[in-house]
CSV table of C-alpha atoms in Angstrom, one decimal:
chain,number,residue,atom,x,y,z
P,335,GLY,CA,0.0,0.0,0.0
P,336,ASN,CA,0.9,3.7,-0.1
P,337,SER,CA,2.9,5.3,2.6
P,338,VAL,CA,4.9,8.5,3.5
P,339,THR,CA,7.9,8.5,5.7
P,340,GLN,CA,9.4,11.8,6.9
P,341,MET,CA,12.3,12.5,9.3
P,342,GLU,CA,11.5,12.8,12.9
P,343,GLY,CA,11.9,16.1,14.7
P,344,PRO,CA,12.3,18.3,16.3
P,345,VAL,CA,14.7,20.1,14.0
P,346,THR,CA,16.4,23.1,15.6
P,347,LEU,CA,18.3,25.5,13.5
P,348,SER,CA,19.8,29.0,13.9
P,349,GLU,CA,18.4,31.8,11.7
P,350,GLU,CA,19.8,31.8,8.2
P,351,ALA,CA,20.8,28.1,8.3
P,352,PHE,CA,20.1,25.7,5.5
P,353,LEU,CA,17.1,23.4,6.0
P,354,THR,CA,16.4,19.9,4.7
P,355,ILE,CA,13.5,17.8,5.8
P,356,ASN,CA,13.5,14.4,4.3
P,357,CYS,CA,10.4,12.7,2.9
P,358,THR,CA,10.2,9.4,1.0
P,359,TYR,CA,7.1,7.6,-0.2
P,360,THR,CA,5.8,4.3,-1.6
P,361,ALA,CA,3.0,4.3,-4.1
P,362,THR,CA,1.5,1.9,-6.5
P,363,GLY,CA,0.5,4.5,-9.1
P,364,TYR,CA,1.7,8.0,-10.1
P,365,PRO,CA,1.0,10.1,-7.1
P,366,SER,CA,1.0,13.9,-6.6
P,367,LEU,CA,3.2,15.0,-3.8
P,368,PHE,CA,2.7,17.9,-1.3
P,369,TRP,CA,4.2,19.7,1.6
P,370,TYR,CA,1.9,21.4,4.1
P,371,VAL,CA,2.8,23.7,6.9
P,372,GLN,CA,1.0,24.1,10.3
P,373,TYR,CA,1.8,27.2,12.4
P,374,PRO,CA,1.0,27.0,16.1
P,375,GLY,CA,-2.7,27.0,16.8
P,376,GLU,CA,-3.7,26.9,13.1
P,377,GLY,CA,-4.8,24.3,10.5
P,378,LEU,CA,-2.6,22.9,7.7
P,379,GLN,CA,-1.8,25.1,4.7
P,380,LEU,CA,-0.5,23.9,1.4
P,381,LEU,CA,3.1,25.0,1.0
P,382,LEU,CA,4.0,23.5,-2.3
P,383,LYS,CA,3.2,20.6,-4.6
P,384,ALA,CA,4.5,18.6,-7.6
P,385,THR,CA,2.4,16.4,-9.8
P,386,LYS,CA,4.9,14.4,-11.8
P,387,ALA,CA,8.5,13.2,-11.8
P,388,ASP,CA,11.2,15.9,-11.9
P,389,ASP,CA,8.7,18.6,-11.2
P,390,LYS,CA,9.9,21.2,-8.7
P,391,GLY,CA,7.5,22.8,-6.3
P,392,SER,CA,8.4,26.1,-4.7
P,393,ASN,CA,6.9,28.8,-2.5
P,394,LYS,CA,8.1,31.3,0.1
P,395,GLY,CA,11.7,30.2,-0.5
P,396,PHE,CA,11.0,26.6,0.1
P,397,GLU,CA,11.6,24.0,-2.7
P,398,ALA,CA,11.1,20.3,-3.2
P,399,THR,CA,11.7,18.1,-6.3
P,400,TYR,CA,9.7,15.0,-7.2
P,401,ARG,CA,12.3,12.3,-7.5
P,402,LYS,CA,10.8,9.1,-8.9
P,403,GLU,CA,14.1,7.2,-9.0
P,404,THR,CA,14.6,7.7,-5.3
P,405,THR,CA,10.9,8.0,-4.4
P,406,SER,CA,11.7,11.2,-2.5
P,407,PHE,CA,10.3,14.7,-2.1
P,408,HIS,CA,12.7,16.4,0.3
P,409,LEU,CA,11.9,20.0,1.5
P,410,GLU,CA,14.7,22.5,1.4
P,411,LYS,CA,15.2,26.2,2.2
P,412,GLY,CA,18.4,28.1,1.8
P,413,SER,CA,18.1,30.5,4.7
P,414,VAL,CA,15.4,29.9,7.4
P,415,GLN,CA,13.8,32.6,9.5
P,416,VAL,CA,12.3,32.5,13.0
P,417,SER,CA,8.9,32.9,11.3
P,418,ASP,CA,9.4,29.5,9.6
P,419,SER,CA,9.0,27.7,13.0
P,420,ALA,CA,6.2,25.3,12.4
P,421,VAL,CA,5.3,21.7,11.8
P,422,TYR,CA,5.8,20.4,8.2
P,423,PHE,CA,3.8,17.5,6.7
P,424,CYS,CA,4.7,15.6,3.6
P,425,ALA,CA,1.7,14.0,1.8
P,426,LEU,CA,0.8,12.1,-1.3
P,427,SER,CA,-2.4,11.7,-3.3
P,428,ASP,CA,-2.9,8.6,-5.5
P,429,ARG,CA,-5.8,7.2,-7.4
P,430,GLY,CA,-6.5,3.5,-6.8
P,431,SER,CA,-9.6,1.6,-7.4
P,432,GLY,CA,-11.3,4.7,-8.8
P,433,THR,CA,-11.0,6.9,-5.7
P,434,TYR,CA,-8.2,9.2,-4.5
P,435,LYS,CA,-6.3,8.3,-1.4
P,436,TYR,CA,-4.5,10.9,0.6
P,437,ILE,CA,-1.6,9.8,2.9
P,438,PHE,CA,0.1,12.2,5.3
P,439,GLY,CA,3.5,11.8,7.0
P,440,THR,CA,3.7,12.2,10.8
P,441,GLY,CA,5.0,15.7,10.6
P,442,THR,CA,8.4,17.3,11.4
P,443,ARG,CA,8.6,20.2,13.9
P,444,LEU,CA,11.0,22.9,13.0
P,445,LYS,CA,12.3,25.4,15.5
P,446,VAL,CA,14.4,28.4,14.3
P,447,LEU,CA,16.3,30.3,16.9
P,448,ALA,CA,17.2,34.0,16.5
W,321,ASN,CA,-14.6,32.9,-0.8
W,322,ALA,CA,-14.8,31.2,2.6
W,323,GLY,CA,-13.3,27.8,1.6
W,324,VAL,CA,-13.8,25.3,4.4
W,325,THR,CA,-15.7,26.6,7.5
W,326,GLN,CA,-15.7,24.7,10.8
W,327,THR,CA,-17.9,25.5,13.8
W,328,PRO,CA,-17.6,25.8,16.7
W,329,LYS,CA,-13.9,26.8,17.1
W,330,PHE,CA,-13.8,25.7,20.8
W,331,ARG,CA,-16.0,23.6,22.9
W,332,ILE,CA,-15.9,22.0,26.3
W,333,LEU,CA,-18.1,18.9,26.9
W,334,LYS,CA,-18.9,16.8,29.9
W,335,ILE,CA,-18.3,13.0,29.7
W,336,GLY,CA,-21.4,11.4,28.1
W,337,GLN,CA,-22.7,14.5,26.3
W,338,SER,CA,-23.1,14.5,22.6
W,339,MET,CA,-22.4,17.2,20.0
W,340,THR,CA,-22.0,17.8,16.3
W,341,LEU,CA,-19.0,19.4,14.7
W,342,GLN,CA,-20.0,21.3,11.6
W,343,CYS,CA,-18.1,21.5,8.3
W,344,THR,CA,-19.2,23.4,5.3
W,345,GLN,CA,-17.4,24.0,2.0
W,346,ASP,CA,-18.1,26.3,-0.9
W,347,MET,CA,-15.6,24.9,-3.4
W,348,ASN,CA,-17.9,22.2,-4.8
W,349,HIS,CA,-15.3,19.5,-3.9
W,350,ASN,CA,-16.5,15.9,-3.9
W,351,TYR,CA,-14.0,14.6,-1.3
W,352,MET,CA,-14.3,15.6,2.3
W,353,TYR,CA,-12.5,14.3,5.4
W,354,TRP,CA,-12.5,14.5,9.2
W,355,TYR,CA,-9.2,14.2,11.0
W,356,ARG,CA,-8.2,14.4,14.6
W,357,GLN,CA,-4.9,15.7,15.8
W,358,ASP,CA,-3.8,15.0,19.4
W,359,PRO,CA,-1.2,17.4,21.0
W,360,GLY,CA,2.2,17.2,19.3
W,361,MET,CA,1.0,14.4,17.0
W,362,GLY,CA,0.1,14.0,13.3
W,363,LEU,CA,-3.3,13.6,11.7
W,364,LYS,CA,-5.5,10.5,12.1
W,365,LEU,CA,-8.3,10.0,9.6
W,366,ILE,CA,-11.8,9.5,11.3
W,367,TYR,CA,-14.2,9.4,8.3
W,368,TYR,CA,-14.2,10.5,4.7
W,369,SER,CA,-16.7,10.9,1.9
W,370,VAL,CA,-16.2,10.8,-1.9
W,371,GLY,CA,-19.5,12.5,-2.6
W,372,ALA,CA,-23.0,13.2,-1.4
W,373,GLY,CA,-24.6,10.1,0.1
W,374,ILE,CA,-21.3,8.2,0.4
W,375,THR,CA,-19.2,7.9,3.5
W,376,ASP,CA,-16.5,5.5,4.7
W,377,LYS,CA,-14.5,4.8,7.8
W,378,GLY,CA,-10.9,5.9,8.3
W,379,GLU,CA,-8.4,4.5,10.8
W,380,VAL,CA,-10.1,5.8,14.0
W,381,PRO,CA,-13.9,5.8,13.5
W,382,ASN,CA,-15.0,4.4,16.9
W,383,GLY,CA,-17.2,6.8,18.8
W,384,TYR,CA,-18.0,9.0,15.8
W,385,ASN,CA,-20.6,9.1,13.1
W,386,VAL,CA,-20.9,11.2,9.9
W,387,SER,CA,-23.5,12.0,7.2
W,388,ARG,CA,-23.2,13.6,3.8
W,389,SER,CA,-26.6,14.6,2.5
W,390,THR,CA,-25.2,17.5,0.4
W,391,THR,CA,-22.0,18.3,-1.4
W,392,GLU,CA,-21.4,21.3,0.9
W,393,ASP,CA,-21.9,19.8,4.4
W,394,PHE,CA,-20.1,17.0,6.3
W,395,PRO,CA,-21.0,17.0,10.0
W,396,LEU,CA,-19.2,14.8,12.5
W,397,ARG,CA,-21.3,13.5,15.4
W,398,LEU,CA,-20.0,12.5,18.8
W,399,GLU,CA,-22.7,10.5,20.6
W,400,LEU,CA,-21.2,9.7,24.1
W,401,ALA,CA,-18.2,12.0,24.7
W,402,ALA,CA,-15.2,10.4,26.4
W,403,PRO,CA,-12.0,12.0,27.6
W,404,SER,CA,-10.0,10.1,24.9
W,405,GLN,CA,-11.8,12.3,22.3
W,406,THR,CA,-10.2,15.4,23.6
W,407,SER,CA,-8.4,16.7,20.5
W,408,VAL,CA,-8.3,19.2,17.7
W,409,TYR,CA,-10.6,18.2,14.8
W,410,PHE,CA,-9.9,19.3,11.2
W,411,CYS,CA,-12.2,19.1,8.2
W,412,ALA,CA,-10.6,19.0,4.8
W,413,THR,CA,-11.7,18.8,1.2
W,414,HIS,CA,-10.2,18.2,-2.2
W,415,GLN,CA,-11.0,17.6,-5.8
W,416,GLY,CA,-9.3,15.0,-8.0
W,417,GLN,CA,-5.6,14.8,-7.4
W,418,GLY,CA,-5.4,18.4,-6.1
W,419,PRO,CA,-4.3,19.5,-2.7
W,420,GLN,CA,-6.5,19.2,0.4
W,421,HIS,CA,-7.9,22.4,1.8
W,422,PHE,CA,-8.3,22.5,5.6
W,423,GLY,CA,-10.6,24.4,7.9
W,424,ASP,CA,-9.2,26.2,11.0
W,425,GLY,CA,-10.2,23.3,13.3
W,426,THR,CA,-12.4,22.7,16.3
W,427,ARG,CA,-10.6,22.5,19.7
W,428,LEU,CA,-12.6,20.0,21.8
W,429,SER,CA,-12.1,19.3,25.5
W,430,ILE,CA,-14.0,16.6,27.3
W,431,LEU,CA,-14.0,16.8,31.1
């Protein structure tokens, strides 16, 4: 079956450091891949997405590339800010048996120190 | 454009009481979901619906019920509240292979 595995947190970085949060997936079909962000006390918001192999999603300085050969969708940012402190969820959507299935990773908490 | 609207935002219940969490969407999406998120944890799927009149269980359905009589509304019912149901509840929608859109959540405490 489909699954999403992301690195455990918390991840603690200093401001302006480079960020990588790893995400790998298993899927039987051709999934779309997503990163969501959840700020304290709020719901999940879509951060970026990619719908096919080699696509790069980007938003607010964050990037992730859909790598089919390594079944990965790692989230990166070149220089994090205190305001990026949040929980990040990797997710996939795949169509099997005629309906779409959505799978979320367990989330990675990021804390950025000034 | 309101997107996904959840009410109430906060609620305190006594053990054994019942309540309905409301979720309404104005995006005409077929798929709707209810998740719960315990403190510091990820999402757990309670129930989902692929269209009006069709619902199915997720991974943690016990103690909950849903209905989907219209495309717009997907209420979640707690019949006999228990302390283990203290959580934040999120409703979400999507269409096709697009992203899910989340409501702001309902923070529920059962004492």
